[in-house]
């Protein structure tokens, strides 16, 4: 009998019993008292959980790149702390970055709850509990885009990255990533990983164009108690 692992952070945030299970065998699953279960697997599959319905699935893909050379940087890319930023402005950008998120697309999760999740992500990136640094691209006094990253062991991972719709297509996303890459090389970190959704074709194409390769793929489905 395989048990579902309770996710404390998610349970507290959603005020529900939220669990997670990785499907890698045909063992029976002990469902417990969960309201929402994240089912993860390496292969796309549908399972039957008695008393639950599947509401959304996504394929999470993690890209990676070995960092070698420093990049030329636009002087408009600076640390967030150097600006008179508006938290509302950053939150709006974060909402755009989450448009393909399972927390946005699962119709059992209210949009306001999705926004609260990303507002908390921004807050914890600024206070550096979720991120080591946040960089922004300034267009005059407007934040046109931002990126956060965190070093984990001998590599780093991107947390949030977003470019305002009116400034997309002019190289701001590339400049933000180049800034992170340069900072990591200076710190002696030579691998950067970026998670996104396989269904986010624009983001996947962007990362691949910049030399990032697929590193890991995980299928994640949401099962809610009926």
Short mmCIF file of C-alpha atoms in Angstrom, two decimals:
data_model
loop_
_atom_site.label_atom_id
_atom_site.label_comp_id
_atom_site.label_asym_id
_atom_site.label_seq_id
_atom_site.Cartn_x
_atom_site.Cartn_y
_atom_site.Cartn_z
CA UNK A 1 0.00 0.00 0.00
CA UNK A 2 1.48 3.35 -1.07
CA UNK A 3 0.78 6.36 1.16
CA UNK A 4 0.25 9.93 -0.05
CA UNK A 5 2.70 12.44 1.44
CA UNK A 6 1.07 15.42 3.12
CA UNK A 7 2.38 18.79 1.86
CA UNK A 8 2.39 21.09 4.87
CA UNK A 9 3.04 24.37 3.02
CA UNK A 10 0.35 23.74 0.39
CA UNK A 11 -2.12 22.51 3.02
CA UNK A 12 -1.64 25.63 5.13
CA UNK A 13 -1.81 27.98 2.13
CA UNK A 14 -4.97 26.51 0.60
CA UNK A 15 -6.48 25.69 4.01
CA UNK A 16 -7.09 22.17 2.70
CA UNK A 17 -5.51 18.77 3.12
CA UNK A 18 -3.09 18.62 0.16
CA UNK A 19 -0.94 15.61 -0.64
CA UNK A 20 1.49 14.38 -3.26
CA UNK A 21 2.31 10.96 -4.64
CA UNK A 22 4.79 9.80 -7.28
CA UNK A 23 3.40 6.98 -9.41
CA UNK A 24 6.13 4.48 -10.22
CA UNK A 25 4.51 1.17 -9.39
CA UNK A 26 1.17 -0.61 -9.50
CA UNK A 27 0.84 -0.55 -5.72
CA UNK A 28 -2.54 0.36 -4.27
CA UNK A 29 -2.78 3.91 -2.90
CA UNK A 30 -3.92 4.74 0.63
CA UNK A 31 -6.00 7.88 0.00
CA UNK A 32 -6.43 9.15 3.56
CA UNK A 33 -8.41 12.34 4.18
CA UNK A 34 -6.92 14.51 1.45
CA UNK A 35 -8.93 17.15 -0.44
CA UNK A 36 -6.39 17.60 -3.24
CA UNK A 37 -3.65 15.23 -4.40
CA UNK A 38 -0.82 16.07 -6.81
CA UNK A 39 -0.04 12.91 -8.79
CA UNK A 40 3.42 12.96 -10.36
CA UNK A 41 4.80 10.52 -12.93
CA UNK A 42 7.52 10.30 -15.53
CA UNK A 43 5.05 9.01 -18.14
CA UNK A 44 1.75 10.60 -19.18
CA UNK A 45 -0.86 8.43 -17.52
CA UNK A 46 -4.32 8.56 -15.99
CA UNK A 47 -5.10 6.64 -12.83
CA UNK A 48 -8.35 6.08 -11.01
CA UNK A 49 -8.54 7.39 -7.46
CA UNK A 50 -11.79 6.28 -5.90
CA UNK A 51 -13.84 9.35 -4.89
CA UNK A 52 -11.57 11.82 -6.73
CA UNK A 53 -11.77 13.61 -10.10
CA UNK A 54 -8.86 14.80 -12.23
CA UNK A 55 -9.20 18.50 -13.03
CA UNK A 56 -5.91 19.48 -14.63
CA UNK A 57 -2.64 18.05 -15.94
CA UNK A 58 0.60 19.67 -17.01
CA UNK A 59 4.05 18.56 -18.02
CA UNK A 60 6.73 20.33 -16.03
CA UNK A 61 10.02 20.58 -17.87
CA UNK A 62 13.31 21.75 -16.41
CA UNK A 63 15.88 23.26 -18.78
CA UNK A 64 19.58 23.57 -17.98
CA UNK A 65 22.63 25.28 -19.41
CA UNK A 66 26.32 25.01 -18.57
CA UNK A 67 27.60 28.55 -18.10
CA UNK A 68 30.93 29.35 -19.74
CA UNK A 69 31.24 32.89 -21.04
CA UNK A 70 30.25 36.27 -19.60
CA UNK A 71 27.57 38.11 -21.62
CA UNK A 72 27.40 41.80 -22.60
CA UNK A 73 24.78 43.39 -20.32
CA UNK A 74 22.34 46.24 -20.85
CA UNK A 75 22.93 48.89 -18.16
CA UNK A 76 19.17 49.04 -17.64
CA UNK A 77 19.31 45.64 -15.87
CA UNK A 78 19.91 46.35 -12.19
CA UNK A 79 19.14 44.96 -8.75
CA UNK A 80 15.58 45.52 -7.57
CA UNK A 81 16.85 47.23 -4.41
CA UNK A 82 18.31 50.02 -6.59
CA UNK A 83 14.83 51.05 -7.76
CA UNK A 84 11.74 52.67 -6.28
CA UNK A 85 9.72 49.65 -7.25
CA UNK A 86 5.98 49.23 -6.88
CA UNK A 87 4.93 45.91 -5.34
CA UNK A 88 1.71 46.15 -7.35
CA UNK A 89 3.74 46.43 -10.56
CA UNK A 90 5.83 43.38 -9.65
CA UNK A 91 2.75 41.37 -8.72
CA UNK A 92 1.13 42.09 -12.10
CA UNK A 93 4.27 40.84 -13.85
CA UNK A 94 4.29 37.73 -11.65
CA UNK A 95 0.66 36.99 -12.56
CA UNK A 96 1.66 37.08 -16.24
CA UNK A 97 4.55 34.69 -15.57
CA UNK A 98 2.05 32.25 -14.04
CA UNK A 99 -0.42 32.21 -16.90
CA UNK A 100 0.53 28.60 -17.77
CA UNK A 101 0.74 27.48 -14.14
CA UNK A 102 -1.42 24.57 -12.95
CA UNK A 103 -2.52 26.84 -10.12
CA UNK A 104 -3.90 29.27 -12.73
CA UNK A 105 -5.44 26.68 -15.06
CA UNK A 106 -7.03 24.29 -12.55
CA UNK A 107 -10.67 25.47 -12.48
CA UNK A 108 -11.08 24.24 -8.90
CA UNK A 109 -8.60 26.90 -7.71
CA UNK A 110 -10.05 30.41 -7.51
CA UNK A 111 -8.16 33.08 -9.46
CA UNK A 112 -7.71 35.16 -6.31
CA UNK A 113 -5.98 32.19 -4.63
CA UNK A 114 -3.63 31.92 -7.63
CA UNK A 115 -2.87 35.64 -7.25
CA UNK A 116 -2.22 35.27 -3.52
CA UNK A 117 0.21 32.45 -4.28
CA UNK A 118 2.21 34.59 -6.71
CA UNK A 119 2.04 37.68 -4.45
CA UNK A 120 3.57 35.55 -1.70
CA UNK A 121 6.21 34.30 -4.14
CA UNK A 122 7.15 37.91 -5.01
CA UNK A 123 7.21 38.93 -1.33
CA UNK A 124 9.46 36.00 -0.40
CA UNK A 125 11.73 36.69 -3.36
CA UNK A 126 12.20 40.31 -2.28
CA UNK A 127 12.94 39.34 1.33
CA UNK A 128 15.33 36.69 -0.09
CA UNK A 129 13.78 33.66 1.55
CA UNK A 130 12.82 32.27 -1.89
CA UNK A 131 15.59 33.97 -3.93
CA UNK A 132 19.17 35.17 -3.66
CA UNK A 133 18.54 38.21 -5.86
CA UNK A 134 15.94 39.90 -8.03
CA UNK A 135 17.03 41.82 -11.14
CA UNK A 136 14.83 44.20 -13.11
CA UNK A 137 14.95 45.88 -16.50
CA UNK A 138 14.04 49.54 -16.20
CA UNK A 139 12.44 51.44 -19.08
CA UNK A 140 12.71 55.01 -17.77
CA UNK A 141 10.86 54.56 -14.45
CA UNK A 142 8.81 51.52 -15.50
CA UNK A 143 9.84 47.96 -14.60
CA UNK A 144 9.66 46.25 -18.00
CA UNK A 145 10.65 42.84 -16.64
CA UNK A 146 12.19 41.02 -13.73
CA UNK A 147 13.87 37.74 -12.82
CA UNK A 148 14.74 35.99 -9.56
CA UNK A 149 17.20 33.18 -8.92
CA UNK A 150 18.49 31.04 -6.08
CA UNK A 151 21.66 28.97 -5.74
CA UNK A 152 21.02 25.35 -4.70
CA UNK A 153 24.15 23.29 -4.01
CA UNK A 154 26.37 23.58 -7.10
CA UNK A 155 23.72 24.98 -9.46
CA UNK A 156 21.14 27.77 -9.49
CA UNK A 157 17.50 27.83 -10.50
CA UNK A 158 15.25 30.58 -11.84
CA UNK A 159 12.23 31.31 -9.65
CA UNK A 160 10.18 33.96 -11.43
CA UNK A 161 10.82 35.57 -14.81
CA UNK A 162 8.43 37.91 -16.58
CA UNK A 163 8.41 40.68 -19.17
CA UNK A 164 5.52 43.12 -19.49
CA UNK A 165 3.43 42.50 -22.63
CA UNK A 166 4.17 45.94 -24.04
CA UNK A 167 7.93 45.29 -23.85
CA UNK A 168 8.03 41.72 -25.15
CA UNK A 169 9.97 40.86 -28.30
CA UNK A 170 12.78 43.42 -27.83
CA UNK A 171 15.31 41.27 -25.99
CA UNK A 172 14.51 42.13 -22.36
CA UNK A 173 14.05 38.50 -21.29
CA UNK A 174 17.43 37.62 -22.81
CA UNK A 175 19.10 40.53 -21.00
CA UNK A 176 17.63 39.44 -17.67
CA UNK A 177 18.86 35.87 -18.09
CA UNK A 178 22.29 37.06 -19.25
CA UNK A 179 22.53 39.15 -16.06
CA UNK A 180 21.79 36.08 -13.91
CA UNK A 181 24.28 33.96 -15.89
CA UNK A 182 27.02 36.56 -15.38
CA UNK A 183 26.36 36.80 -11.64
CA UNK A 184 26.52 33.03 -11.29
CA UNK A 185 29.82 32.76 -13.19
CA UNK A 186 31.29 35.42 -10.86
CA UNK A 187 30.16 33.28 -7.89
CA UNK A 188 31.71 30.12 -9.36
CA UNK A 189 28.31 28.56 -10.20
CA UNK A 190 28.36 27.14 -13.70
CA UNK A 191 24.91 25.58 -14.17
CA UNK A 192 21.53 27.32 -14.39
CA UNK A 193 18.21 25.46 -14.41
CA UNK A 194 14.84 26.91 -15.47
CA UNK A 195 11.51 25.18 -14.81
CA UNK A 196 8.50 25.84 -17.02
CA UNK A 197 5.56 24.02 -18.56
CA UNK A 198 5.96 22.02 -21.78
CA UNK A 199 2.62 23.54 -22.84
CA UNK A 200 4.23 27.01 -22.69
CA UNK A 201 5.60 26.81 -26.22
CA UNK A 202 6.78 30.43 -26.25
CA UNK A 203 8.91 29.99 -23.12
CA UNK A 204 10.32 26.63 -24.23
CA UNK A 205 11.30 28.07 -27.61
CA UNK A 206 12.90 31.09 -25.92
CA UNK A 207 15.06 28.99 -23.61
CA UNK A 208 16.09 26.61 -26.39
CA UNK A 209 17.08 29.57 -28.59
CA UNK A 210 19.40 30.72 -25.76
CA UNK A 211 21.12 27.32 -25.65
CA UNK A 212 19.19 25.64 -22.81
CA UNK A 213 18.53 21.89 -23.03
CA UNK A 214 15.79 19.77 -21.49
CA UNK A 215 17.00 18.21 -18.25
CA UNK A 216 13.96 16.68 -16.57
CA UNK A 217 10.29 16.12 -17.40
CA UNK A 218 7.54 15.40 -14.86
CA UNK A 219 3.83 14.96 -15.48
CA UNK A 220 1.69 16.47 -12.72
CA UNK A 221 -2.08 16.00 -12.36
CA UNK A 222 -4.49 17.48 -9.81
CA UNK A 223 -7.03 15.10 -8.28
CA UNK A 224 -9.77 16.67 -6.14
CA UNK A 225 -12.09 14.83 -3.82
CA UNK A 226 -15.60 14.84 -5.34
#
